[in-house]
């Protein structure tokens, strides 16, 4: 019996190609490929724990105003997730520790590098 693969594609102000990444996930066999704005993750309504494959989209997250992916990395690292006592970086760390897959395309890869 195979397990349902659930993919999440993180979108934000200035990202692009989210639909193409979600389509590619479905073509590769993911039953679910949700496109979720980073703000929805910070409200706590959507949690990374519910997914198996994290995709960070390309583009120019937050306009790259401070440098490539710097503002986005700072937000993920320091912005609290509502009613949880944690930051989104805590969820990402747990996601990685659980051996789940993470992919960053273009600016998404730069975001991964900035996050460490």
Coordinates of N, CA and C in Angstrom, one line a residue:
X1 N 0.9 -1.2 0.0 CA 0.0 0.0 0.0 C 0.9 1.2 0.0
X2 N 0.7 2.2 -0.9 CA 1.5 3.4 -1.0 C 0.9 4.5 -0.2
X3 N 1.7 5.3 0.3 CA 1.3 6.5 1.1 C 1.0 7.7 0.2
X4 N 0.0 8.4 0.4 CA -0.3 9.6 -0.3 C 0.8 10.6 -0.2
X5 N 1.3 11.1 -1.3 CA 2.4 12.1 -1.2 C 1.7 13.5 -1.3
X6 N 2.0 14.3 -0.3 CA 1.5 15.7 -0.3 C 2.6 16.7 -0.4
X7 N 2.5 17.5 -1.5 CA 3.5 18.5 -1.7 C 3.0 19.9 -1.4
X8 N 3.9 20.8 -0.9 CA 3.5 22.1 -0.7 C 4.5 23.0 -1.4
X9 N 3.9 24.0 -2.1 CA 4.7 25.0 -2.9 C 4.5 26.3 -2.2
X10 N 5.6 26.9 -1.6 CA 5.5 28.1 -0.9 C 5.5 29.3 -1.9
X11 N 4.6 30.2 -1.8 CA 4.5 31.4 -2.6 C 4.6 32.6 -1.7
X12 N 5.0 33.7 -2.2 CA 5.1 35.0 -1.5 C 5.1 36.1 -2.4
X13 N 5.2 37.3 -1.9 CA 5.2 38.5 -2.7 C 6.5 38.5 -3.6
X14 N 6.3 38.4 -4.9 CA 7.4 38.4 -5.8 C 7.8 37.1 -6.3
X15 N 7.3 36.0 -5.8 CA 7.7 34.7 -6.3 C 6.9 34.4 -7.6
X16 N 7.4 33.4 -8.4 CA 6.7 33.1 -9.6 C 6.9 31.6 -9.9
X17 N 6.2 31.1 -10.8 CA 6.2 29.7 -11.3 C 5.7 28.7 -10.3
X18 N 4.9 29.2 -9.3 CA 4.3 28.3 -8.4 C 3.4 27.2 -9.0
X19 N 2.6 27.7 -10.0 CA 1.7 26.7 -10.7 C 2.4 25.7 -11.4
X20 N 3.5 26.1 -12.1 CA 4.3 25.1 -12.8 C 5.0 24.1 -11.9
X21 N 5.4 24.5 -10.8 CA 6.0 23.6 -9.8 C 5.0 22.6 -9.2
X22 N 3.8 23.1 -8.9 CA 2.7 22.3 -8.4 C 2.3 21.3 -9.5
X23 N 2.2 21.7 -10.8 CA 1.9 20.8 -11.9 C 3.0 19.7 -12.0
X24 N 4.2 20.1 -11.9 CA 5.3 19.1 -12.0 C 5.2 18.1 -10.8
X25 N 4.9 18.5 -9.6 CA 4.7 17.6 -8.5 C 3.6 16.6 -8.8
X26 N 2.5 17.1 -9.3 CA 1.4 16.2 -9.6 C 1.8 15.2 -10.8
X27 N 2.5 15.7 -11.8 CA 3.0 14.8 -12.8 C 3.9 13.8 -12.3
X28 N 4.7 14.1 -11.3 CA 5.6 13.1 -10.7 C 4.9 12.2 -9.7
X29 N 3.6 12.3 -9.5 CA 2.9 11.4 -8.6 C 2.4 11.9 -7.3
X30 N 2.6 13.2 -7.0 CA 2.0 13.7 -5.8 C 0.5 13.8 -5.9
X31 N -0.2 13.3 -5.0 CA -1.7 13.3 -5.0 C -2.2 14.8 -4.7
X32 N -1.4 15.4 -3.8 CA -1.7 16.8 -3.4 C -0.5 17.7 -3.7
X33 N -0.8 18.9 -4.3 CA 0.3 19.8 -4.5 C -0.3 21.2 -4.3
X34 N -0.3 21.6 -3.0 CA -0.9 22.9 -2.6 C 0.0 24.1 -2.8
X35 N -0.5 25.1 -3.3 CA 0.3 26.4 -3.4 C -0.2 27.2 -2.2
X36 N 0.7 27.6 -1.3 CA 0.4 28.2 -0.1 C 1.2 29.5 0.1
X37 N 0.6 30.6 0.3 CA 1.3 31.9 0.6 C 2.0 31.8 2.0
X38 N 3.2 32.3 2.1 CA 3.9 32.2 3.3 C 3.1 32.8 4.5
X39 N 2.3 33.8 4.2 CA 1.4 34.4 5.3 C 0.5 33.4 5.9
X40 N 0.0 32.4 5.1 CA -0.9 31.4 5.6 C -0.2 30.4 6.6
X41 N 1.1 30.2 6.3 CA 1.9 29.4 7.2 C 2.1 30.1 8.6
X42 N 2.2 31.4 8.5 CA 2.5 32.2 9.7 C 1.2 32.4 10.6
X43 N 0.0 32.2 9.9 CA -1.2 32.2 10.7 C -1.4 30.9 11.5
X44 N -0.7 29.8 11.1 CA -0.9 28.5 11.7 C -2.0 27.7 11.1
X45 N -2.7 28.2 10.1 CA -3.8 27.5 9.5 C -3.3 26.3 8.6
X46 N -2.1 26.5 8.1 CA -1.4 25.5 7.3 C -0.1 25.2 8.0
X47 N 0.2 23.9 8.1 CA 1.4 23.5 8.8 C 2.3 22.6 7.9
X48 N 3.6 22.8 7.9 CA 4.5 22.0 7.1 C 4.4 20.5 7.5
X49 N 4.1 20.2 8.8 CA 4.0 18.9 9.3 C 3.0 18.0 8.4
X50 N 2.1 18.6 7.8 CA 1.1 17.9 7.0 C 1.5 17.5 5.6
X51 N 2.8 17.8 5.3 CA 3.3 17.6 3.9 C 4.5 16.7 3.9
X52 N 4.9 16.2 2.7 CA 6.1 15.3 2.6 C 7.1 16.0 1.7
X53 N 6.8 17.0 0.9 CA 7.7 17.5 -0.1 C 7.5 19.1 -0.1
X54 N 8.5 19.8 0.3 CA 8.5 21.3 0.4 C 9.2 21.9 -0.8
X55 N 8.5 22.7 -1.5 CA 9.1 23.4 -2.6 C 9.1 24.9 -2.4
X56 N 10.2 25.5 -2.6 CA 10.4 27.0 -2.4 C 10.5 27.5 -3.8
X57 N 9.6 28.3 -4.2 CA 9.5 28.8 -5.6 C 10.5 29.8 -5.9
X58 N 10.7 30.0 -7.2 CA 11.6 31.0 -7.7 C 11.0 32.4 -7.8
X59 N 11.7 33.3 -8.4 CA 11.2 34.7 -8.5 C 12.1 35.6 -7.7
X60 N 11.4 36.6 -7.1 CA 12.1 37.6 -6.3 C 11.4 37.9 -5.0
X61 N 11.4 36.9 -4.1 CA 10.7 37.0 -2.8 C 11.0 38.3 -2.1
X62 N 9.9 39.0 -1.8 CA 10.0 40.3 -1.2 C 10.8 41.3 -2.0
X63 N 10.9 41.1 -3.3 CA 11.6 42.0 -4.2 C 13.1 41.9 -4.1
X64 N 13.7 41.0 -3.3 CA 15.1 40.9 -3.1 C 15.7 42.3 -2.7
X65 N 14.9 43.1 -2.0 CA 15.3 44.5 -1.6 C 16.6 44.5 -0.8
X66 N 16.9 43.6 0.0 CA 18.1 43.6 0.9 C 19.2 42.7 0.3
X67 N 18.9 42.1 -0.8 CA 19.8 41.1 -1.4 C 19.0 39.8 -1.7
X68 N 19.5 38.9 -2.5 CA 18.7 37.7 -2.9 C 18.3 36.9 -1.7
X69 N 17.0 36.9 -1.5 CA 16.3 36.1 -0.5 C 16.6 36.5 1.0
X70 N 17.3 37.6 1.2 CA 17.6 38.0 2.6 C 16.4 38.3 3.4
X71 N 15.5 39.1 2.9 CA 14.3 39.5 3.6 C 13.4 38.3 3.9
X72 N 13.3 37.4 2.9 CA 12.5 36.2 3.1 C 13.1 35.3 4.1
X73 N 14.4 35.1 4.1 CA 15.1 34.3 5.1 C 14.9 34.8 6.5
X74 N 15.0 36.1 6.6 CA 14.8 36.8 8.0 C 13.4 36.5 8.4
X75 N 12.4 36.6 7.5 CA 11.0 36.4 7.9 C 10.8 35.0 8.4
X76 N 11.3 34.0 7.6 CA 11.1 32.6 8.0 C 11.8 32.3 9.3
X77 N 12.9 32.9 9.5 CA 13.7 32.6 10.7 C 13.1 33.3 12.0
X78 N 12.6 34.5 11.9 CA 12.2 35.3 13.0 C 10.7 35.5 13.2
X79 N 9.9 35.4 12.2 CA 8.5 35.7 12.4 C 7.8 34.5 13.1
X80 N 7.0 34.9 14.1 CA 6.3 33.8 14.9 C 5.1 33.2 14.1
X81 N 4.9 31.9 14.3 CA 3.7 31.3 13.8 C 2.6 31.5 14.9
X82 N 1.5 32.0 14.5 CA 0.4 32.4 15.5 C 0.1 31.2 16.4
X83 N -0.1 31.5 17.6 CA -0.6 30.5 18.6 C 0.2 29.2 18.7
X84 N 1.5 29.2 18.4 CA 2.2 28.0 18.4 C 3.5 28.1 19.3
X85 N 4.0 29.3 19.5 CA 5.2 29.5 20.3 C 6.5 29.1 19.5
X86 N 6.3 28.9 18.2 CA 7.5 28.6 17.3 C 7.5 29.5 16.1
X87 N 8.7 29.4 15.4 CA 8.9 30.2 14.2 C 8.8 29.2 13.0
X88 N 8.6 29.7 11.8 CA 8.5 28.8 10.7 C 9.8 28.1 10.5
X89 N 10.9 28.6 10.9 CA 12.2 27.9 10.8 C 12.2 26.7 11.7
X90 N 11.4 26.7 12.8 CA 11.3 25.5 13.6 C 10.6 24.4 12.8
X91 N 9.5 24.7 12.1 CA 8.8 23.7 11.3 C 9.7 23.2 10.2
X92 N 10.4 24.1 9.6 CA 11.3 23.7 8.5 C 12.4 22.7 9.0
X93 N 13.0 23.1 10.2 CA 14.0 22.2 10.8 C 13.4 20.8 11.1
X94 N 12.2 20.8 11.6 CA 11.6 19.5 11.9 C 11.3 18.7 10.6
X95 N 10.9 19.4 9.6 CA 10.6 18.8 8.3 C 11.9 18.1 7.8
X96 N 13.0 18.8 7.8 CA 14.3 18.2 7.4 C 14.7 17.1 8.3
X97 N 14.6 17.3 9.6 CA 15.0 16.2 10.5 C 14.2 14.9 10.3
X98 N 13.0 15.1 9.9 CA 12.1 13.9 9.6 C 12.5 13.2 8.3
X99 N 13.4 13.8 7.6 CA 13.9 13.1 6.3 C 13.0 13.4 5.1
X100 N 12.2 14.5 5.2 CA 11.3 14.8 4.1 C 12.1 15.6 3.1
X101 N 11.6 15.7 1.9 CA 12.2 16.3 0.8 C 12.0 17.8 0.7
X102 N 13.1 18.6 0.4 CA 13.0 20.0 0.2 C 13.6 20.4 -1.2
X103 N 13.0 21.2 -1.9 CA 13.5 21.7 -3.2 C 13.4 23.2 -3.3
X104 N 14.5 23.8 -3.7 CA 14.4 25.3 -3.9 C 14.8 25.5 -5.4
X105 N 14.0 26.3 -6.1 CA 14.2 26.6 -7.5 C 14.6 28.1 -7.5
X106 N 15.7 28.4 -8.1 CA 16.2 29.8 -8.4 C 16.3 30.5 -7.0
X107 N 15.4 31.5 -6.8 CA 15.4 32.3 -5.6 C 15.1 31.4 -4.4
X108 N 14.3 30.3 -4.6 CA 14.0 29.4 -3.5 C 15.3 28.7 -3.0
X109 N 16.2 28.4 -4.0 CA 17.5 27.8 -3.6 C 18.3 28.9 -2.8
X110 N 18.3 30.1 -3.3 CA 19.0 31.2 -2.5 C 18.4 31.3 -1.1
X111 N 17.1 31.2 -1.0 CA 16.5 31.2 0.3 C 17.0 30.1 1.2
X112 N 17.1 28.9 0.6 CA 17.7 27.7 1.4 C 19.1 28.0 1.9
X113 N 19.9 28.6 1.0 CA 21.3 28.9 1.4 C 21.3 29.9 2.5
X114 N 20.5 31.0 2.4 CA 20.4 32.0 3.4 C 19.9 31.5 4.8
X115 N 19.0 30.5 4.7 CA 18.5 29.9 5.9 C 19.5 28.9 6.6
X116 N 20.5 28.5 5.8 CA 21.5 27.6 6.4 C 21.2 26.2 6.2

